[in-house]
mmCIF file of C-alpha atoms and ligand atoms in Angstrom:
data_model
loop_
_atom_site.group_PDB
_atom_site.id
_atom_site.type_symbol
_atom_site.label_atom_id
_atom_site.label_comp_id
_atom_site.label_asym_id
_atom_site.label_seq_id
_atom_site.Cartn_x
_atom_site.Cartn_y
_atom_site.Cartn_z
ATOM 1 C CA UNK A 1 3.341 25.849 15.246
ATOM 2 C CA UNK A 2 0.095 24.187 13.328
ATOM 3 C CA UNK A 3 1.449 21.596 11.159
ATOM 4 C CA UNK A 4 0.450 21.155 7.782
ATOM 5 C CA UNK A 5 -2.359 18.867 6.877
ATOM 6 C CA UNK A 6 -1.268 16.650 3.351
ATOM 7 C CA UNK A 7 -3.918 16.293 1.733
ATOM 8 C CA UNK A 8 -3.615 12.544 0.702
ATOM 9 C CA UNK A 9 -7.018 12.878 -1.089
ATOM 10 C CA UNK A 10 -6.233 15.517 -3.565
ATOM 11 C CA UNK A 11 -2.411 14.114 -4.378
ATOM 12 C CA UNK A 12 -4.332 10.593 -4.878
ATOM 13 C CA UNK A 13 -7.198 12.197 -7.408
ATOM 14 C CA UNK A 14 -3.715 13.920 -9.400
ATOM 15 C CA UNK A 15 -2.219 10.409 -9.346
ATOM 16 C CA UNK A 16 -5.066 8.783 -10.895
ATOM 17 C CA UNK A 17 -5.770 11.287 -13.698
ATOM 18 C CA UNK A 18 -1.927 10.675 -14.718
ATOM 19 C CA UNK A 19 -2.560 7.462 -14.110
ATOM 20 C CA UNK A 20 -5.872 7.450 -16.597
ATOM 21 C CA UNK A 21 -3.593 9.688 -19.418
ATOM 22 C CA UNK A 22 -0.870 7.055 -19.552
ATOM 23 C CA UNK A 23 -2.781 4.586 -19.350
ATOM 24 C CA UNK A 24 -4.930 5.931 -22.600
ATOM 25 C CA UNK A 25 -1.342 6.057 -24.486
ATOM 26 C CA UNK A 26 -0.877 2.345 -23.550
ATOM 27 C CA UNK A 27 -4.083 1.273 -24.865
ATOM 28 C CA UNK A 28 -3.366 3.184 -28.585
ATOM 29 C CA UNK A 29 -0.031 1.632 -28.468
ATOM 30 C CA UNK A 30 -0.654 -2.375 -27.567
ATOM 31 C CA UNK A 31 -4.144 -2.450 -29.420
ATOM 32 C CA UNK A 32 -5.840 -3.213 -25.586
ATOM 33 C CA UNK A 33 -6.363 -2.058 -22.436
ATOM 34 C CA UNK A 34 -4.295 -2.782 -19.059
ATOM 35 C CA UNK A 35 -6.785 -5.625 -17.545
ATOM 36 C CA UNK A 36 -6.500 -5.842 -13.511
ATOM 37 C CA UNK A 37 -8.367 -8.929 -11.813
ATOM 38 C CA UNK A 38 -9.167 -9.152 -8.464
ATOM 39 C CA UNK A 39 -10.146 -12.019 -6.402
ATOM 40 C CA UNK A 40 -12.878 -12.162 -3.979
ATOM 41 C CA UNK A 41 -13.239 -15.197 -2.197
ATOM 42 C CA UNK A 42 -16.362 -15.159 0.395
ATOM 43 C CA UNK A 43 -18.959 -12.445 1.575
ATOM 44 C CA UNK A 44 -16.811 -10.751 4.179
ATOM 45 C CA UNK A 45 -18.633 -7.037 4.070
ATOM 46 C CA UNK A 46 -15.495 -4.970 4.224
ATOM 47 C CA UNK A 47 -13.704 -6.846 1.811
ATOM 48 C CA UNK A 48 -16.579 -6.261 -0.885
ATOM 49 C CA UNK A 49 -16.426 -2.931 -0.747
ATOM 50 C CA UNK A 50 -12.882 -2.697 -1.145
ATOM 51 C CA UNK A 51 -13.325 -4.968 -4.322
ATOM 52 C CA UNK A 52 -16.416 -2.815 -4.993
ATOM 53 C CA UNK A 53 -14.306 0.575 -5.278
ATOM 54 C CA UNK A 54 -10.686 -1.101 -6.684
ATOM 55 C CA UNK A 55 -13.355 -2.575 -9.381
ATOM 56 C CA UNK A 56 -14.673 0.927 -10.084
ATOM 57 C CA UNK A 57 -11.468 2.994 -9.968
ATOM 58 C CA UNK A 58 -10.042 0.769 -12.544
ATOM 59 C CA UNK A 59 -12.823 1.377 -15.057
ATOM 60 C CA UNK A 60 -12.624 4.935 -14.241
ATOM 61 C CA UNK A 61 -8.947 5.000 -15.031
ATOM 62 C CA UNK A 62 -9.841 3.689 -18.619
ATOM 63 C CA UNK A 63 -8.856 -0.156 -17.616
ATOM 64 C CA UNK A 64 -10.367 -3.057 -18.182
ATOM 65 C CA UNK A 65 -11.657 -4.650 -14.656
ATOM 66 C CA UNK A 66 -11.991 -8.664 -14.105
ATOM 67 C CA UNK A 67 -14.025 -9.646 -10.823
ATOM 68 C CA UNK A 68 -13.613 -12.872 -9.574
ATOM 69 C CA UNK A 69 -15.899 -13.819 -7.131
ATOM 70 C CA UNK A 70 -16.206 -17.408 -5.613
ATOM 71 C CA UNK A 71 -17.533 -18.655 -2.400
ATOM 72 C CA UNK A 72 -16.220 -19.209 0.805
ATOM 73 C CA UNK A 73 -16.415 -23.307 0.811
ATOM 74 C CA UNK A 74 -13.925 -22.949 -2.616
ATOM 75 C CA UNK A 75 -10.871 -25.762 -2.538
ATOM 76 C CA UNK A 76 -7.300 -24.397 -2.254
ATOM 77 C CA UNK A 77 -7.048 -26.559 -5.640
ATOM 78 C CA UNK A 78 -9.911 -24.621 -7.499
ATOM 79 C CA UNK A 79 -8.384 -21.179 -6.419
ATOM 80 C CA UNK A 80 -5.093 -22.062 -7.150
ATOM 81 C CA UNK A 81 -6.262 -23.100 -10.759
ATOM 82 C CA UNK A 82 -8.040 -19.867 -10.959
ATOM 83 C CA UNK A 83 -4.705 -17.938 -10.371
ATOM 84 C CA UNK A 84 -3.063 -19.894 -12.615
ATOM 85 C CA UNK A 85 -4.871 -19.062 -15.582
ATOM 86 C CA UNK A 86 -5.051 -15.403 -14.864
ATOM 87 C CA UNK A 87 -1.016 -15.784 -14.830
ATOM 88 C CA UNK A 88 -1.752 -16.901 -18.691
ATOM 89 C CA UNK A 89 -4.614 -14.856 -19.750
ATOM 90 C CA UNK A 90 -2.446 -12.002 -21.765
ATOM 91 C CA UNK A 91 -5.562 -9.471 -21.184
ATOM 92 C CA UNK A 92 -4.354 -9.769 -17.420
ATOM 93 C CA UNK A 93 -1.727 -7.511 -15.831
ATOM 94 C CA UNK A 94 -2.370 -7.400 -12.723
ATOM 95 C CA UNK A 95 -3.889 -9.743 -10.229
ATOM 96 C CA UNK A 96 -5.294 -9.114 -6.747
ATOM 97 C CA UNK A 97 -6.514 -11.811 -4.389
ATOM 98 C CA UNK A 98 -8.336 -10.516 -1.435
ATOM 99 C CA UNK A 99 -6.893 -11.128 1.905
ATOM 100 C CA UNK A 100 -7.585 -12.184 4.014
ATOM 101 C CA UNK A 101 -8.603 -15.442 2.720
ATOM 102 C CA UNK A 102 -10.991 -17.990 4.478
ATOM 103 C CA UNK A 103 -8.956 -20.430 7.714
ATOM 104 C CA UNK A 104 -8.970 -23.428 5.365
ATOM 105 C CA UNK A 105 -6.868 -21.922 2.306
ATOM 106 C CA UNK A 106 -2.772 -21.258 2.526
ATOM 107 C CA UNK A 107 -3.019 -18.036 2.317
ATOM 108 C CA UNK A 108 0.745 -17.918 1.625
ATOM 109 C CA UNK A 109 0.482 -20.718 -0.819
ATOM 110 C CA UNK A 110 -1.805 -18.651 -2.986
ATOM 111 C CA UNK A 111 0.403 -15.567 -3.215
ATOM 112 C CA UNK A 112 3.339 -17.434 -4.004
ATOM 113 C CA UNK A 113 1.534 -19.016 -6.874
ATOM 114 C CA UNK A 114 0.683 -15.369 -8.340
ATOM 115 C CA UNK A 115 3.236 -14.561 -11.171
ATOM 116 C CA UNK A 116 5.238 -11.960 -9.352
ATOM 117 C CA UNK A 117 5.401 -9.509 -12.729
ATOM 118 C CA UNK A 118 1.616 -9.358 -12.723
ATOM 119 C CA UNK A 119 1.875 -9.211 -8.776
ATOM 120 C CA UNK A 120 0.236 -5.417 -8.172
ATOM 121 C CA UNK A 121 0.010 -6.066 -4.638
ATOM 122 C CA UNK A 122 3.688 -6.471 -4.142
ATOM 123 C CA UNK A 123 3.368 -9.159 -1.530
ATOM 124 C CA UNK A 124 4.904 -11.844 -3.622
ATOM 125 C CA UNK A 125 8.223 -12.645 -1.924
ATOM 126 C CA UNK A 126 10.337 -12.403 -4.894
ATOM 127 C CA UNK A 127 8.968 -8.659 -4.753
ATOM 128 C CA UNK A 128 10.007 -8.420 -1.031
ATOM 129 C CA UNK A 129 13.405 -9.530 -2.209
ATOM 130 C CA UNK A 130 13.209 -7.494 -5.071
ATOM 131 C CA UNK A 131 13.183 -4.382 -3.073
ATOM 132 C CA UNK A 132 15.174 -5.110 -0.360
ATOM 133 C CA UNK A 133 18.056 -5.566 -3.586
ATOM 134 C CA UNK A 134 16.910 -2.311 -5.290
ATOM 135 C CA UNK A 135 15.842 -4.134 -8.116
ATOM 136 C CA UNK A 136 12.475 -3.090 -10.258
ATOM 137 C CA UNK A 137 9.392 -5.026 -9.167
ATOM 138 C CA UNK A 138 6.434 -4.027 -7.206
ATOM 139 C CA UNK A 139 6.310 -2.217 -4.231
ATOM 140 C CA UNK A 140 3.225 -2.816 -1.714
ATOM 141 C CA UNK A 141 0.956 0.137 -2.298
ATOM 142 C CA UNK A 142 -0.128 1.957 1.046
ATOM 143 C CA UNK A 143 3.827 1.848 1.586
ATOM 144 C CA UNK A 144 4.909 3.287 -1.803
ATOM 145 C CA UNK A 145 1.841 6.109 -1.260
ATOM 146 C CA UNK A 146 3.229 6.905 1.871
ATOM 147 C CA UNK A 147 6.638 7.856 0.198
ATOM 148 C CA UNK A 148 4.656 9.727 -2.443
ATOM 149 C CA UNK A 149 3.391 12.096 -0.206
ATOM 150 C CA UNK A 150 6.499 12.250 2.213
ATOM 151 C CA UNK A 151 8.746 12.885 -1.383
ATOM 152 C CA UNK A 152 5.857 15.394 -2.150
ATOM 153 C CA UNK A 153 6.105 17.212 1.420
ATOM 154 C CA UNK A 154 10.026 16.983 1.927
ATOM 155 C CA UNK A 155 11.710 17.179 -1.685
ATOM 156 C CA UNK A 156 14.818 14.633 -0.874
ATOM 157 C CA UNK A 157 14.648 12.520 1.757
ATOM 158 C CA UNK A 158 18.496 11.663 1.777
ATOM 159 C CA UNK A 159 20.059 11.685 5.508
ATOM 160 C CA UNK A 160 16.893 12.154 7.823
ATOM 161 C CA UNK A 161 16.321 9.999 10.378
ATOM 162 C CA UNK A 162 13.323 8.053 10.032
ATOM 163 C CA UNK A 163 10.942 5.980 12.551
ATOM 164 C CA UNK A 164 8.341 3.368 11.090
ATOM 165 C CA UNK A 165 6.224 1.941 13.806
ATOM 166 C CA UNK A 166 4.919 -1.546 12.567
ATOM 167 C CA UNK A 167 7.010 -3.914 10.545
ATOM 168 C CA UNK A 168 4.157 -5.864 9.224
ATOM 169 C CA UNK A 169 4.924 -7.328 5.665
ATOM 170 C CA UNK A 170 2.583 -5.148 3.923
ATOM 171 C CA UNK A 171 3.430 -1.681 5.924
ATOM 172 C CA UNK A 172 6.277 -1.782 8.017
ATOM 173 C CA UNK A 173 8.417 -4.015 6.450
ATOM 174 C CA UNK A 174 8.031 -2.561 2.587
ATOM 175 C CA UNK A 175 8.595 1.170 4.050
ATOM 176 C CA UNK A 176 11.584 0.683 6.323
ATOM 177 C CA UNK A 177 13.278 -0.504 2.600
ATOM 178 C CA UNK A 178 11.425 1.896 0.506
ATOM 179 C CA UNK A 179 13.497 4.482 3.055
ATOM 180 C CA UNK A 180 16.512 3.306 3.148
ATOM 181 C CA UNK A 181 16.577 3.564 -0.286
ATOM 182 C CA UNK A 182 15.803 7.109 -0.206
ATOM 183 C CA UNK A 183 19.205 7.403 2.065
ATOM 184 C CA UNK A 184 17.492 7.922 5.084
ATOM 185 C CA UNK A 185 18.863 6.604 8.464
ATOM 186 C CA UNK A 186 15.604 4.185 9.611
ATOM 187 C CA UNK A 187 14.905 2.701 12.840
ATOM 188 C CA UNK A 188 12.002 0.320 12.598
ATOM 189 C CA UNK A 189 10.092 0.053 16.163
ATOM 190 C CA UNK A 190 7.333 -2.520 16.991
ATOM 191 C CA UNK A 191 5.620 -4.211 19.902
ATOM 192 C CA UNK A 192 9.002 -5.415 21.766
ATOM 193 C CA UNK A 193 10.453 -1.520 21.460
ATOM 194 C CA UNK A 194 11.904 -0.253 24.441
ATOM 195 C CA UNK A 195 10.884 3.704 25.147
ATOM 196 C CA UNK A 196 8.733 4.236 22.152
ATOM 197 C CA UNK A 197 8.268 7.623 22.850
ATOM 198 C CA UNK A 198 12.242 8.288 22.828
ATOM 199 C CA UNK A 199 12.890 6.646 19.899
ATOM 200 C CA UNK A 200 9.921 8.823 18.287
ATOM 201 C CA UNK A 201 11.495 12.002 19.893
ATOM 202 C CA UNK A 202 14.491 11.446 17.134
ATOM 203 C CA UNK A 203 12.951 11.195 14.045
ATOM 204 C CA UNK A 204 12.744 13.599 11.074
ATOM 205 C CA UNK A 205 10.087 11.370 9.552
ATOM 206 C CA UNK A 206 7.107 9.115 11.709
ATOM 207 C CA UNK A 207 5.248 6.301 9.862
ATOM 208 C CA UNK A 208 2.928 4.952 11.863
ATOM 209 C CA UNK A 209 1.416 1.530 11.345
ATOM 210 C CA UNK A 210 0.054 0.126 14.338
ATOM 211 C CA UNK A 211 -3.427 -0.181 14.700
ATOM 212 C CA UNK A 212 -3.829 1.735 18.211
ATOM 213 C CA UNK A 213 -5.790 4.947 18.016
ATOM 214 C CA UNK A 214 -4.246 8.311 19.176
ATOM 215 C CA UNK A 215 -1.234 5.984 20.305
ATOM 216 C CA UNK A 216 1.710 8.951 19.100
ATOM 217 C CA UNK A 217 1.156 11.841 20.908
ATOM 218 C CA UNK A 218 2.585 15.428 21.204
ATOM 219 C CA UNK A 219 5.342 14.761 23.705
ATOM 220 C CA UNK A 220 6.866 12.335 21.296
ATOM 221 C CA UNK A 221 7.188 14.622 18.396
ATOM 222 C CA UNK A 222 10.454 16.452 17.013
ATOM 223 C CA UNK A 223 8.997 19.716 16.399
ATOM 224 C CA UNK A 224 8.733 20.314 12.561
ATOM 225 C CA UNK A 225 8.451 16.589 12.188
ATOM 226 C CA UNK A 226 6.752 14.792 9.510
ATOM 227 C CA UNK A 227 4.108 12.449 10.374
ATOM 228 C CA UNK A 228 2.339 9.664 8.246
ATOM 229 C CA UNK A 229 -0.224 7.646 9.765
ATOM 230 C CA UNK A 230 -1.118 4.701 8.155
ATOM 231 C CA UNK A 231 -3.401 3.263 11.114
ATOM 232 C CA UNK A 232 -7.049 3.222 10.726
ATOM 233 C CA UNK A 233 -9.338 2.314 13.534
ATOM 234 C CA UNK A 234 -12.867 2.305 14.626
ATOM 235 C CA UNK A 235 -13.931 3.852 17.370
ATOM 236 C CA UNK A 236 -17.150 5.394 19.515
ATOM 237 C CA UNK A 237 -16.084 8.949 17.691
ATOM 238 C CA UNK A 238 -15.688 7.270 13.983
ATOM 239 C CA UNK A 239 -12.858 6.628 11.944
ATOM 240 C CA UNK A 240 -9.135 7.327 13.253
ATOM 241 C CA UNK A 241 -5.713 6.960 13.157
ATOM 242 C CA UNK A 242 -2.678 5.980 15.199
ATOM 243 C CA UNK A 243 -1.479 9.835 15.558
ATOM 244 C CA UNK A 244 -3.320 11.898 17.987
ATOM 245 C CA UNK A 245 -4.352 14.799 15.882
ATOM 246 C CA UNK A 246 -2.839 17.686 18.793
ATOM 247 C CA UNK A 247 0.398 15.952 17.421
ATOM 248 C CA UNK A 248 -0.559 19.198 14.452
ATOM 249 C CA UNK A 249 0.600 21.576 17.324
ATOM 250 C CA UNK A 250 4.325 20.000 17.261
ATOM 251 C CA UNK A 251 4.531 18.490 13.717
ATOM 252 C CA UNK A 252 5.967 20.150 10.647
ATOM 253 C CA UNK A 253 3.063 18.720 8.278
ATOM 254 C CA UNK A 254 0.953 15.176 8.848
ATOM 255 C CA UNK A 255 -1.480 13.207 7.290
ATOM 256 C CA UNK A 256 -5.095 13.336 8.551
ATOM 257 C CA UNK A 257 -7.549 9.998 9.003
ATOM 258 C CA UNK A 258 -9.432 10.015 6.897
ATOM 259 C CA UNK A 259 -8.525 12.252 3.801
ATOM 260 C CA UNK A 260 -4.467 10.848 4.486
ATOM 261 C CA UNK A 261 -2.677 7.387 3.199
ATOM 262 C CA UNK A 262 -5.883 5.392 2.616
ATOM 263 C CA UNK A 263 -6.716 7.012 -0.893
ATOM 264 C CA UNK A 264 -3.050 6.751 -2.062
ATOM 265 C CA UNK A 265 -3.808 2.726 -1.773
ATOM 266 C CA UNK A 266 -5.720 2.616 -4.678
ATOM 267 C CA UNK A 267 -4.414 5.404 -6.919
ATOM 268 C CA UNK A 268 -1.047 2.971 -6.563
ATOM 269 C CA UNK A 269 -2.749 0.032 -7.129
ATOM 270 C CA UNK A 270 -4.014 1.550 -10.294
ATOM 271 C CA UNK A 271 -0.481 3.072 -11.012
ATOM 272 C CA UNK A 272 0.883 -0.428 -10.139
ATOM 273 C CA UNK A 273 -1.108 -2.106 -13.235
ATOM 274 C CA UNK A 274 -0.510 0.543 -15.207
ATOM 275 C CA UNK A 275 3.510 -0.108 -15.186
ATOM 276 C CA UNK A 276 2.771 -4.152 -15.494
ATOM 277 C CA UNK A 277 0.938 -3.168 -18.807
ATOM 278 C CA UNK A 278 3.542 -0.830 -20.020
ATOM 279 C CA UNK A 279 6.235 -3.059 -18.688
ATOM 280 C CA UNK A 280 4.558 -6.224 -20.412
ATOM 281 C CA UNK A 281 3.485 -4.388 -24.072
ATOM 282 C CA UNK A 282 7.150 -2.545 -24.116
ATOM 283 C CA UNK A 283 5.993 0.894 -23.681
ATOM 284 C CA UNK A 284 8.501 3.794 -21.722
ATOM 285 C CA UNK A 285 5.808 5.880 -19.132
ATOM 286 C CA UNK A 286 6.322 9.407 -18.153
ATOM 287 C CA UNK A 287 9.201 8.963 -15.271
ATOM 288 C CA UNK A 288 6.553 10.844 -13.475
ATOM 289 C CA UNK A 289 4.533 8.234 -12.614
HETATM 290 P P1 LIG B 1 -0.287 -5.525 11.781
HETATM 291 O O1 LIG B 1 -1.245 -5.807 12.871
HETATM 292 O O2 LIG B 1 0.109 -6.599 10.840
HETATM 293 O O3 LIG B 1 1.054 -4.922 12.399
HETATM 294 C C1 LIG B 1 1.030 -4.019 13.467
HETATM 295 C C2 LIG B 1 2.443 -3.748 13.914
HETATM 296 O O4 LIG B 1 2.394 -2.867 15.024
HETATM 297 C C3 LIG B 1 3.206 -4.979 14.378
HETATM 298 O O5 LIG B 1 4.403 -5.070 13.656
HETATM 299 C C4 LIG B 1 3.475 -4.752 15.877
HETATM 300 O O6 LIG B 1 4.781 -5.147 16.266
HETATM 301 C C5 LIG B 1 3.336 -3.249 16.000
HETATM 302 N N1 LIG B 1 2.833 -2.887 17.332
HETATM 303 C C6 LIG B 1 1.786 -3.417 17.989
HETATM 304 N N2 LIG B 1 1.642 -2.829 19.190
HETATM 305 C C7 LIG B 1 2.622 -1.909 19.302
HETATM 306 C C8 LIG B 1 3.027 -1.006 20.299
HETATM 307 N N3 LIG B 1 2.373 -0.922 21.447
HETATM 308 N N4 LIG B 1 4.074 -0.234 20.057
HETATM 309 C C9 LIG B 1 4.765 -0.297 18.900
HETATM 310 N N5 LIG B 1 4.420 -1.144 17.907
HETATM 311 C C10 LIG B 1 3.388 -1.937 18.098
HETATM 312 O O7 LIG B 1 -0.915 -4.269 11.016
HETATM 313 P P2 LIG B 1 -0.716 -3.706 9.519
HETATM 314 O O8 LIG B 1 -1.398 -4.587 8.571
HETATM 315 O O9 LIG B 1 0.707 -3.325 9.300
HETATM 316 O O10 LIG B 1 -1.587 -2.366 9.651
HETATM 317 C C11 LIG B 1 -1.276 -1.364 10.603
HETATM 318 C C12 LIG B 1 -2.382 -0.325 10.592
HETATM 319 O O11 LIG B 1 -2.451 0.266 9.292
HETATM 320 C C13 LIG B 1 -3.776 -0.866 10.866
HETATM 321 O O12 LIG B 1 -4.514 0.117 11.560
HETATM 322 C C14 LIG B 1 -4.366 -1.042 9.480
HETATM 323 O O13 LIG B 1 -5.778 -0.962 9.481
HETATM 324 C C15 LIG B 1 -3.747 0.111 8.756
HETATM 325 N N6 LIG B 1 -3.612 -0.068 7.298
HETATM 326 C C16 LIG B 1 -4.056 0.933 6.487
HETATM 327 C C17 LIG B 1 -3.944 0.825 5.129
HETATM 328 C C18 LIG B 1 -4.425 1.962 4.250
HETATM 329 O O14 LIG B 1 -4.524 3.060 4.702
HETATM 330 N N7 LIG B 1 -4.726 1.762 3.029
HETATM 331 C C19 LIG B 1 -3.389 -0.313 4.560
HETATM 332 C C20 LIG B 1 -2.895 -1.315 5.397
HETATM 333 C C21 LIG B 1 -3.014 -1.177 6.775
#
């Protein structure tokens, strides 16, 4: 069996152009465009890019883009003023601060101070709690791409068992719920996990978000499985994931690294905004998106 390869790129690309078309309805109706801000604070490399392209797609999408960059040396007082009045600029619906922040700011402090209905990134904890009650908020993005593209492979989800690997707060965590709420039956391994590869050996569905290249491999796999793989790491032989790629002799269908879960991040986080503005300016979207 050669599983099939989902490709996360061209489901993200068909995201963002529904994305764009709503998002042009939204403008004619509220008289403005939905406004995203995102806040850079320091010169870490990676980090700019990411701001770079999240800037970009925005505009792209037909939204209006606010960059906020400030240096490294900034007082928790002076950023925390900053998010404060993007909470009460109206142009803003969603807000972004880049983590991770400089050792001297509360990192925590500063998402907690982000208004959680103009909290795109989901990683406010009233969103957390929010989810894990099944009521509407917003969902961290790379999980809610993830169950894009497994809802995209598998139709309904309801009853399969389901392994995430990682219960971080912005993978794990958000896409154990984000399961369970599909009705699957989810077992949520990490570090402390007795017989990984057992536990693996169960599952319907595999998210893995680890950070430990090749680290599921072919034995582990249910055959037909599918696998998501979330991980991305650098390495002598480039960019790759947590998934050894002969897992694509067991599997059902996976994601590949790159071309997999990292460009759903960003069609979400564009997706994300676009509900705040709807949400905010009283507009129904397309169930669709
Ligand atoms: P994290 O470091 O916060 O969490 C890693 C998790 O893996 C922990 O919960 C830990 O318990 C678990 N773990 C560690 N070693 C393990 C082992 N041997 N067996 C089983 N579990 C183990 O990481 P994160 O922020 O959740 O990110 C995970 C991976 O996903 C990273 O590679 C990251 O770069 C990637 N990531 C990708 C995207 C994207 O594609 N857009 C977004 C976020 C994170």
């Amino acid at each position: 069996m050669t599983a099939r390869i989902i490709d996360g790129k061209a489901f993200a690309a068909g995201l963002r152009a529904r994305v764009g078309a709503a998002a042009a309805e939204v403008t004619a109706e509220c008289g403005r465009k939905p406004g995203f801000a995102v806040v850079l604070v320091g010169e870490d490399p990676a980090s700019a890019v990411y701001v770079r392209s999240k800037g970009k797609a925005t505009l792209a999408a037909g939204m209006e883009s606010f960059e906020h960059r400030l240096p490294a040396d900034i007082a928790q007082g002076t950023l925390e003023a900053l998010v404060d009045r993007l909470n009460a600029d109206p142009a803003v619906d969603g807000i972004l601060v880049q983590l991770p922040l400089p050792k001297h700011l509360d990192e925590s402090a500063i998402i907690t101070r982000i208004d959680p209905d103009k909290d795109v990134d989901g990683f406010h904890p009233v969103n957390a709690g929010r989810l894990a009650t099944g009521l509407a908020g917003f969902v961290p993005c790379t999980p809610y791409g993830c169950l894009l593209l497994l809802r995209d492979v598998l139709g309904d989800l309801s009853g399969l068992d389901a392994v995430v690997i990682g219960r971080s707060n912005i993978v794990g965590k958000p896409m154990a719920q984000l399961l369970i709420a599909e009705s699957c039956t989810v077992t949520v391994a990490h570090s402390r996990t007795r017989d990984l590869p057992e536990v693996v050996r169960r599952a319907d569905i595999v998210v893995a978000a680890v950070g430990r290249a090749g680290m599921v491999k072919p034995d582990w796999v249910k055959p037909g499985a599918t696998l998501i793989d979330v991980g991305i790491n650098r390495t002598e032989a480039g960019l790759v994931g947590d998934v050894d790629p002969a897992c694509a002799e067991v599997a059902g269908a996976m994601t590949p690294v790159p071309g997999g879960v990292g460009p759903m991040t960003i069609a979400v986080l564009l997706r994300n905004t676009l509900v705040s503005a709807a949400r905010r300016g009283g507009v129904t979207l397309d169930a669709a998106i």
